[in-house]
CSV table of C-alpha atoms and ligand atoms in Angstrom, one decimal:
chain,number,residue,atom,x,y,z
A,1,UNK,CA,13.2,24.2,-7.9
A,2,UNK,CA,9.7,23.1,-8.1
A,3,UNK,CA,11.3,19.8,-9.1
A,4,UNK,CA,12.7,19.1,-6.3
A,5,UNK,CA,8.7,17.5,-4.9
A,6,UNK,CA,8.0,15.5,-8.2
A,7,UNK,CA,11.7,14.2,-7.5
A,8,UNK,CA,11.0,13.1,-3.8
A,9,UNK,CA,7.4,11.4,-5.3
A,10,UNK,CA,9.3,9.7,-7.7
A,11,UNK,CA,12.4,8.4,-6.2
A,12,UNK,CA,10.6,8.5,-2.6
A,13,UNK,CA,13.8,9.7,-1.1
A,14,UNK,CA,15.8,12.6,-1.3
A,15,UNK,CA,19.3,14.2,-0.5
A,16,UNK,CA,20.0,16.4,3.2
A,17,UNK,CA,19.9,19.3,0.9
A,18,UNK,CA,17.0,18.5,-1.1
A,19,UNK,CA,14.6,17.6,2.1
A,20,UNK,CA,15.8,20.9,3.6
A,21,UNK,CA,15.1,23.2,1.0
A,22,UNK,CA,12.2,21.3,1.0
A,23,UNK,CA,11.6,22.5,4.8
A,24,UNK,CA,13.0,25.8,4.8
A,25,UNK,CA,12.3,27.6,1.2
A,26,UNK,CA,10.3,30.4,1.6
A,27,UNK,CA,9.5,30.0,-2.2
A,28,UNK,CA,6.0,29.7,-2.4
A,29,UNK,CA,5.4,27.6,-5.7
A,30,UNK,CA,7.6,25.2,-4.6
A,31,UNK,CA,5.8,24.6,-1.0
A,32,UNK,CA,2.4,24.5,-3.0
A,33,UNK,CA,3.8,21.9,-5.2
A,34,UNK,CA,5.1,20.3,-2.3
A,35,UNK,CA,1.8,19.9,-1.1
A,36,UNK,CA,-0.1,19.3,-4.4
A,37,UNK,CA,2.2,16.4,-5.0
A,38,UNK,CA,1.6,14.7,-1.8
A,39,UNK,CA,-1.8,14.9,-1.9
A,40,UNK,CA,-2.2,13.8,-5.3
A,41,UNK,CA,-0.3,10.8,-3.9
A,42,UNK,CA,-2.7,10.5,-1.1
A,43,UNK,CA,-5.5,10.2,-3.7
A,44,UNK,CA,-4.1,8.1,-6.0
A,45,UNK,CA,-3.5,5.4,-2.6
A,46,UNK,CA,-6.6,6.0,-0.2
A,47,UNK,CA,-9.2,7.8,-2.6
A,48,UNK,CA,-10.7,10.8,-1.0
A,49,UNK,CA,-11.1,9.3,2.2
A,50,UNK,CA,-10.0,10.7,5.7
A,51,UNK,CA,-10.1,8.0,8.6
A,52,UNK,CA,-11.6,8.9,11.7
A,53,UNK,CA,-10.1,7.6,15.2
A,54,UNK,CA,-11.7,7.8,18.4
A,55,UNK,CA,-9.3,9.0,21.2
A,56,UNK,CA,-9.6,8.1,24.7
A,57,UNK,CA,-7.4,9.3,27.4
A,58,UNK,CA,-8.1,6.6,29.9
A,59,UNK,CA,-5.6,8.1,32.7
A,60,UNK,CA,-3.2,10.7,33.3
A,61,UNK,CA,-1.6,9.3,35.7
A,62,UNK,CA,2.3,9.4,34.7
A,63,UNK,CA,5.4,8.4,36.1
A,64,UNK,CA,7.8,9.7,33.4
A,65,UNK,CA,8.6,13.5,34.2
A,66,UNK,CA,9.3,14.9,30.5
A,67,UNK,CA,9.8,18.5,30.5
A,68,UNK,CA,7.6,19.6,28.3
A,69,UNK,CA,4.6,17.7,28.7
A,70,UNK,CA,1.3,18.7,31.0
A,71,UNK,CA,0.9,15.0,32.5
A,72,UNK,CA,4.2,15.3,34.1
A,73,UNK,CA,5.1,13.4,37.2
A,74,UNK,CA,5.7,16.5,39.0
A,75,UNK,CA,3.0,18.4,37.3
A,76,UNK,CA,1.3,19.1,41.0
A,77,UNK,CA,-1.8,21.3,39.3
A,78,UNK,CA,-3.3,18.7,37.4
A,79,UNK,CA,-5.6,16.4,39.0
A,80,UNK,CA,-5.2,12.9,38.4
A,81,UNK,CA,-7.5,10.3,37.2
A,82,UNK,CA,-7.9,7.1,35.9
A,83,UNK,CA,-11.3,6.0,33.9
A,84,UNK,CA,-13.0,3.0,35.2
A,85,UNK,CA,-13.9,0.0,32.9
A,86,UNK,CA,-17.7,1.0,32.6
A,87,UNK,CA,-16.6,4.2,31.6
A,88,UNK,CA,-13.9,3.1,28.9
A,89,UNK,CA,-16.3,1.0,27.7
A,90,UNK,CA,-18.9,3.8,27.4
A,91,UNK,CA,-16.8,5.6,25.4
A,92,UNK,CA,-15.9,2.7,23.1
A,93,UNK,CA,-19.4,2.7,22.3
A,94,UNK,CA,-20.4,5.9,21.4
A,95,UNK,CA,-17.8,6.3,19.1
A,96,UNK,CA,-18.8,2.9,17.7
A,97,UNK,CA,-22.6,4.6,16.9
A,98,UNK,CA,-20.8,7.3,15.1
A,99,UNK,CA,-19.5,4.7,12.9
A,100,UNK,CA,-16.2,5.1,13.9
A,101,UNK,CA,-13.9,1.8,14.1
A,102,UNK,CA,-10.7,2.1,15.5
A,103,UNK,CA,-10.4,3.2,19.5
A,104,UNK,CA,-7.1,5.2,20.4
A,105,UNK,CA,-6.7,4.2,24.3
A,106,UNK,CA,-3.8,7.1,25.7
A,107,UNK,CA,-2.5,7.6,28.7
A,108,UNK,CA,0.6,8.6,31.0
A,109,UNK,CA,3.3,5.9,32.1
A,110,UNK,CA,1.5,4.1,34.2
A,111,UNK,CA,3.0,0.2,34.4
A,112,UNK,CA,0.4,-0.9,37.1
A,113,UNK,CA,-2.5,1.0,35.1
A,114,UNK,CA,-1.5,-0.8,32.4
A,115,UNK,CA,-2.1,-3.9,33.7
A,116,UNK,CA,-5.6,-3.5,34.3
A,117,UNK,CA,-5.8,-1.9,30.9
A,118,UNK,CA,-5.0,-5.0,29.9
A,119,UNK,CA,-8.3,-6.6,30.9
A,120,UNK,CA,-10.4,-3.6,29.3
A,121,UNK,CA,-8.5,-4.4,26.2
A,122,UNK,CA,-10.2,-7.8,26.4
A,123,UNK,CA,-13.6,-6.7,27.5
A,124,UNK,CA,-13.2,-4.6,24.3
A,125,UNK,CA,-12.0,-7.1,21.5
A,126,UNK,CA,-14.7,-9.2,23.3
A,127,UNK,CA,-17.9,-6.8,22.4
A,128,UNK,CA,-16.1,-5.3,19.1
A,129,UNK,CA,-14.4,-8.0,17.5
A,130,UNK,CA,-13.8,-6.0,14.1
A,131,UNK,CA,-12.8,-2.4,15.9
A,132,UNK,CA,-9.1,-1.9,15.8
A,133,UNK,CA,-7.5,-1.4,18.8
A,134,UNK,CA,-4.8,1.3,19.3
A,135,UNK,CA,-2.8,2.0,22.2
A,136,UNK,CA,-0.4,5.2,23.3
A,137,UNK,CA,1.0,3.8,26.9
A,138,UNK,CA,4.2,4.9,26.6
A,139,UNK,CA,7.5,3.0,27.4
A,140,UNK,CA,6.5,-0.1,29.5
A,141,UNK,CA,7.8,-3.7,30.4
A,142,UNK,CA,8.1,-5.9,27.6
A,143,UNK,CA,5.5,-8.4,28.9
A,144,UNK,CA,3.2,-6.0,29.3
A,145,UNK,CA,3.2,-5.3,25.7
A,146,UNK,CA,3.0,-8.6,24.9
A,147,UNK,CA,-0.3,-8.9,27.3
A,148,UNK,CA,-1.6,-6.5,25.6
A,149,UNK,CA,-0.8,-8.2,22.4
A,150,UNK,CA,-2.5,-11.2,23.9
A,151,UNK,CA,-5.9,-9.4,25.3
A,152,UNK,CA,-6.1,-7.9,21.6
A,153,UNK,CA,-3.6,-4.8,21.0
A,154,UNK,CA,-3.1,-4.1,17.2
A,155,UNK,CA,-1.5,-0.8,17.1
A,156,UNK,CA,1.0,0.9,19.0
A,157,UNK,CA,1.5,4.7,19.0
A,158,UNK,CA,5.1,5.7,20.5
A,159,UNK,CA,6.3,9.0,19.2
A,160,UNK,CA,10.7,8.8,19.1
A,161,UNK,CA,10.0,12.6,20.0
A,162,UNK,CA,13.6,14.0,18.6
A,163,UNK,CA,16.0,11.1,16.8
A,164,UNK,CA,19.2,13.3,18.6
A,165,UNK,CA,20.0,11.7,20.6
A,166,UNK,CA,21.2,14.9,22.6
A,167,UNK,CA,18.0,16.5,21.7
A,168,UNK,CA,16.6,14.1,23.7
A,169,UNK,CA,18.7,14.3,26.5
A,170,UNK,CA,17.2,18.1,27.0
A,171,UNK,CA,13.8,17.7,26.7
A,172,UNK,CA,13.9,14.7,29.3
A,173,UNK,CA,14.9,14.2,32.7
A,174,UNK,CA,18.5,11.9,32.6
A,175,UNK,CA,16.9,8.5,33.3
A,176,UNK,CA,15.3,8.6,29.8
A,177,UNK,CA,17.5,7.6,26.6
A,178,UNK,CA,16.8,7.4,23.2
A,179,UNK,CA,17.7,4.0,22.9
A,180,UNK,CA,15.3,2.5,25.6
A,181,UNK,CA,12.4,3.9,23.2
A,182,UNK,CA,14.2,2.6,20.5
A,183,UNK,CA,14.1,-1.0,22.2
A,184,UNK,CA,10.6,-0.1,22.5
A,185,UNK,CA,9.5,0.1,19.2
A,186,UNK,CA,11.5,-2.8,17.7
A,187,UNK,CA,10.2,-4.9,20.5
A,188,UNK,CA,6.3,-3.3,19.7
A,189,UNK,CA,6.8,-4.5,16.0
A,190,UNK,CA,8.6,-8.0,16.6
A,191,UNK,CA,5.2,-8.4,18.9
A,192,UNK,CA,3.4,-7.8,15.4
A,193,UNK,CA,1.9,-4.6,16.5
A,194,UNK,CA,1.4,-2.0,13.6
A,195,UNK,CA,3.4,0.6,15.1
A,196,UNK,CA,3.9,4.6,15.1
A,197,UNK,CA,6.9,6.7,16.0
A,198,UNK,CA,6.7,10.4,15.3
A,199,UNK,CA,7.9,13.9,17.0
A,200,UNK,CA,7.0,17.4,17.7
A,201,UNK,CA,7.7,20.0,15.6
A,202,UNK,CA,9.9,23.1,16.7
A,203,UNK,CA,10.5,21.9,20.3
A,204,UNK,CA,13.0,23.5,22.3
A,205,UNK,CA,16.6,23.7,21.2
A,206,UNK,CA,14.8,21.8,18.0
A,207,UNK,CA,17.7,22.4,14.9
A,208,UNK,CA,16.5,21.6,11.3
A,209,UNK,CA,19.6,18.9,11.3
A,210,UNK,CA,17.4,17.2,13.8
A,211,UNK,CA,14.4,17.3,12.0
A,212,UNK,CA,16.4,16.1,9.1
A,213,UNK,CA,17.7,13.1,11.4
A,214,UNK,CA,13.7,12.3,11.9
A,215,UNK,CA,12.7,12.0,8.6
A,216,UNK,CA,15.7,10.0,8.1
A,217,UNK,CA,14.9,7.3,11.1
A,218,UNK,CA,11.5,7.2,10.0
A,219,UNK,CA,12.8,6.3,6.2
A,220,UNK,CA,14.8,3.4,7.6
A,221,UNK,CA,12.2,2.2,10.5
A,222,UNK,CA,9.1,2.6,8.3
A,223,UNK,CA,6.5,2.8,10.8
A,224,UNK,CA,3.1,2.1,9.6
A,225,UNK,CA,2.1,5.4,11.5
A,226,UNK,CA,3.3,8.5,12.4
A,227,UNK,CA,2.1,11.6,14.4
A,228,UNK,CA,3.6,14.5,14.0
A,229,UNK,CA,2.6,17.9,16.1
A,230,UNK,CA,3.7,21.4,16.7
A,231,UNK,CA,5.3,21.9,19.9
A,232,UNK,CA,2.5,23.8,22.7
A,233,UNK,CA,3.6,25.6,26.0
A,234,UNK,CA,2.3,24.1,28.7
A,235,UNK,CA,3.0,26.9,31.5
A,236,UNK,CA,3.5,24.8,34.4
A,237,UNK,CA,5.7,22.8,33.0
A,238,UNK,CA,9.5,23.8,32.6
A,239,UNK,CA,9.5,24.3,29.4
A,240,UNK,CA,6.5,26.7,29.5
A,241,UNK,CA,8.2,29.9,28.4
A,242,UNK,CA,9.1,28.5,24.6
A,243,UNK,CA,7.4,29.1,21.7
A,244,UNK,CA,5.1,27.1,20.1
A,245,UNK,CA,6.4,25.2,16.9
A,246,UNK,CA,5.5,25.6,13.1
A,247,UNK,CA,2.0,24.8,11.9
A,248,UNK,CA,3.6,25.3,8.7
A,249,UNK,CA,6.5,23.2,8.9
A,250,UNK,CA,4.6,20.7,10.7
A,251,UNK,CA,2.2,20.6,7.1
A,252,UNK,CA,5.5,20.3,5.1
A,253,UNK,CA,6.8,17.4,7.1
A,254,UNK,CA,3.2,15.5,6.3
A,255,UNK,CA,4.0,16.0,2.9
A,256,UNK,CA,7.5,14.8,3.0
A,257,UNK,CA,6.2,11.6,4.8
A,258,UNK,CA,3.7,10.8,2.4
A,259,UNK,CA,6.1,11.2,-0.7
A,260,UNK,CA,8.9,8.9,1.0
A,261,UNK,CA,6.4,6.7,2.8
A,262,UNK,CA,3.2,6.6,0.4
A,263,UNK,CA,1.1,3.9,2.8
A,264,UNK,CA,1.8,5.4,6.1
A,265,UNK,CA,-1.2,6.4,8.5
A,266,UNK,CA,-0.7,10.0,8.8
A,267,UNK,CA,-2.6,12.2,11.3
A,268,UNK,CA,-3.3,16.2,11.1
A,269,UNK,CA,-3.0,16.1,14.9
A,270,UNK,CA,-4.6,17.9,17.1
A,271,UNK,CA,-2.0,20.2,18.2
A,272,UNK,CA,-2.1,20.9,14.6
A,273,UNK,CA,-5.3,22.5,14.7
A,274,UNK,CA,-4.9,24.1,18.0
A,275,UNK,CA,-2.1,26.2,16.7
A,276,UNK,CA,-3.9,26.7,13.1
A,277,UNK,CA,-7.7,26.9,12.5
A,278,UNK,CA,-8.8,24.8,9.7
A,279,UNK,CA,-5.3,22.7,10.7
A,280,UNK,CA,-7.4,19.2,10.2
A,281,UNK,CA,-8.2,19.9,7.1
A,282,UNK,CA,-4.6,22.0,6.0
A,283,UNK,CA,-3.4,18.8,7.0
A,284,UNK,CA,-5.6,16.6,4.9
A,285,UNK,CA,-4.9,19.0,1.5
A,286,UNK,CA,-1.1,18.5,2.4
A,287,UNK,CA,-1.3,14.6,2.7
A,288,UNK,CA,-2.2,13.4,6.2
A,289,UNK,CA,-5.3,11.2,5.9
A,290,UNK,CA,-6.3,10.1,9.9
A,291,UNK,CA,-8.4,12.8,12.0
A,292,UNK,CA,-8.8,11.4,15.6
A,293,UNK,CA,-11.6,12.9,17.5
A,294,UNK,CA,-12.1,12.6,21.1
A,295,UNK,CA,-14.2,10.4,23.1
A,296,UNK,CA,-12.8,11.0,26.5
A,297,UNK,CA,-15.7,11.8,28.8
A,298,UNK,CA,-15.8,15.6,29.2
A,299,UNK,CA,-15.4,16.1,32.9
A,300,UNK,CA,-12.2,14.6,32.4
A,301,UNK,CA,-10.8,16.3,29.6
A,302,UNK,CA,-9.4,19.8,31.2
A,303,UNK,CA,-7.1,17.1,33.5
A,304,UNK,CA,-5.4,15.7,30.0
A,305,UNK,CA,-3.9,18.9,29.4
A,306,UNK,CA,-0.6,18.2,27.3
A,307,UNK,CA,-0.3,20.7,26.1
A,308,UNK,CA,-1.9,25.4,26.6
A,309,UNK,CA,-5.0,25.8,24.5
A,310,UNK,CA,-6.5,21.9,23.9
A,311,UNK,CA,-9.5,21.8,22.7
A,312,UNK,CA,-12.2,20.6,25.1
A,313,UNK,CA,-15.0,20.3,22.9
A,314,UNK,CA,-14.4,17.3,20.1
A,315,UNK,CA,-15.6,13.9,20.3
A,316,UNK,CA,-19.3,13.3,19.3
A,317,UNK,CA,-20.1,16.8,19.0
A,318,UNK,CA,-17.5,17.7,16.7
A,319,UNK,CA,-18.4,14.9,14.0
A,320,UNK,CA,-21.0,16.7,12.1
A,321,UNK,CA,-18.7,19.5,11.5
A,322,UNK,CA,-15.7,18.0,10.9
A,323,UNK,CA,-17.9,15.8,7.9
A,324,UNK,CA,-19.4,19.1,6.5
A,325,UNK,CA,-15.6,20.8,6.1
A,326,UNK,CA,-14.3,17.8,4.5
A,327,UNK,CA,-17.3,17.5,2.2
A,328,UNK,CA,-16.5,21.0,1.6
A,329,UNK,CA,-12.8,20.5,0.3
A,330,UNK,CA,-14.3,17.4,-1.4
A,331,UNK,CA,-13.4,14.4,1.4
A,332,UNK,CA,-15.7,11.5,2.7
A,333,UNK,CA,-14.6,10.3,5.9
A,334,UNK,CA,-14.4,5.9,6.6
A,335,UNK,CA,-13.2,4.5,9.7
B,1,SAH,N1,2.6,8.8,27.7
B,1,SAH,C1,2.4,8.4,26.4
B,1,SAH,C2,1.3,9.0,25.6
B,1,SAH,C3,0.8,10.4,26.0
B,1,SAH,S1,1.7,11.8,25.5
B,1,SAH,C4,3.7,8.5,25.6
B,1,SAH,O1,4.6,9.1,26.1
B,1,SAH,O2,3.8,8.0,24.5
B,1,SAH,C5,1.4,11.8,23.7
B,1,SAH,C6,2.2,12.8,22.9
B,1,SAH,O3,1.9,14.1,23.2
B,1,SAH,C7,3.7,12.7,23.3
B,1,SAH,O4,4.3,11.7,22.5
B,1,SAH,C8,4.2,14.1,22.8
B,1,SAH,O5,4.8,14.1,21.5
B,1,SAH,C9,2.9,14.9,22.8
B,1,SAH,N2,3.1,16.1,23.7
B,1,SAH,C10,3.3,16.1,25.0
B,1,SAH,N3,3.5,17.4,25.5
B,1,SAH,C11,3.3,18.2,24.4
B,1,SAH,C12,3.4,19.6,24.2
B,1,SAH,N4,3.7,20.5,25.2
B,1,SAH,N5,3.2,20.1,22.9
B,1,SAH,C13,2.9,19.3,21.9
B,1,SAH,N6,2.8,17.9,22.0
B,1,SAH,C14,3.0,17.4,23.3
């Protein structure tokens, strides 16, 4: 059995049956060699590195109204804001003194917002020429992507979410398809955007045929990213009553990932280490090799509530500690 993870290293793919067993054996030697031989391939690649993002939810202002999520349209409890420039800006450069090099700008569906995110995009590639320059906005005209390819864009974060398409009929209100995020990420990459798709683990109504259908769409897309979190109640959202996903699946799917996709960009999200203490570094020992930390202004941060239970206190403050666990399991962290 335990050769069922040197197989998937090898051959980098594997059989429906083999990738389930893979996800659903309670054997423990063969989840242990699961992870050993992911993150021996992790090493082997990156060195004992971890990357460090900064995160910066610029606005919650959303349009979309997806069921689970805390930034909902119709989420009336959450106050909504958007950052100004000064303040993006701001946060851009405090992460840049910690050394960190690649900003992660997030936010709700916001077309309009976007636009003026645009210019801030600019302002930013202006004063940091070398930072990398991520953005999470969600499902938005094509020539607003390709503005913000223009102003200086080089990643794109859009997670698929499920690759059921009936899955994702349930977990999102009937003017949202599969397909149009689909479009999305084909038209993200074609715009030369290093791109990320990904999902949540153990959402409602979640089957592991549908995870199996994940893995699968991110064999044949190949994103250069992927994050990949537990599902989190958020209780004033519809879906509130569920229960959380998997912090344990969610570690075996990193591993999977980094044996079929050896170069990907993997995260140990933070709804990873929400649901698991020491989940950053779990995540790291099982293959995942990007920790984003985050820089959104605190007064802000209880309005970007996504998900029950986020951490408010990361960013800046969080750095020294993060450094001393991963120097503690043996890690050095780059940006
Ligand atoms: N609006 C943008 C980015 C913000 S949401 C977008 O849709 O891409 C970022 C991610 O948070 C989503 O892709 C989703 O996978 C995750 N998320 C939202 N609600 C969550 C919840 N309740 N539990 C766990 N993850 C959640």
């Amino acid at each position: 059995m335990d050769k069922l993870a040197s197989e998937l290293r090898e051959r980098r793919t594997l059989d429906d049956e083999g990738l389930r067993t893979l996800l659903e054996s309670e054997d423990a030697s063969l989840v242990e060699s699961l992870h050993r031989n992911a993150r021996e391939v992790a090493v082997e690649r990156f060195g004992k590195q971890v990357w460090l993002r900064a995160l910066i939810e610029w606005s919650n202002v959303c349009r979309l109204d997806c069921l689970y999520c805390g930034i909902r349209k119709s989420n009336r409890e959450v106050p909504r804001y958007t950052l100004s420039r000064e303040e993006i800006l701001s946060a851009c450069a405090s992460a840049w003194k910690e050394g960190i090099r690649t900003f992660v700008l997030q936010g709700g569906e916001n077309p309009s917002g976007a636009l003026f995110l645009a210019d801030v995009v600019a302002d930013i590639r202006a004063s940091w020429p070398e930072a990398a320059i991520t953005l999470s906005l969600g499902e938005l005209p094509f020539t607003t992507y390709a503005l913000l390819r223009r102003r200086g864009g080089d990643r794109y974060l859009l997670r698929h979410e499920t690759a059921s398409a009936a899955h994702y009929a349930r977990l999102h209100p009937s003017d949202m398809r599969l397909d149009s995020r689909m479009e999305c990420l084909q038209e993200l990459r074609r715009l030369g955007f290093q791109t990320g798709m990904g999902m949540m683990v153990g959402s409602p109504w979640q089957t592991s045929q549908d995870l199996l259908a994940d893995l699968r769409l991110m064999e044949r897309f190949r994103p250069e990213m992927a994050g990949i979190g537990p599902f989190i109640p958020q209780h004033s959202t519809p879906l509130g009553s569920f229960p959380a996903g998997s912090a344990d699946v969610t570690l075996r799917l990193y591993s999977i990932l980094r044996l079929m996709l050896p170069a990907i960009f993997l995260p140990a999200t933070t709804a990873l280490s929400t649901l698991l203490p020491g989940g950053r570094v779990q995540g790291i020992l099982a293959g995942a090799n990007v920790i984003m930390l985050n820089f959104t202004p605190r007064a802000y941060r209880p309005a970007y509530s996504l998900y029950e239970g986020k951490p408010e206190t990361d960013g800046a403050e969080a750095l020294r500690e993060l450094r001393k666990e991963l120097s503690e399991a043996g890690y050095k962290t780059t940006s």
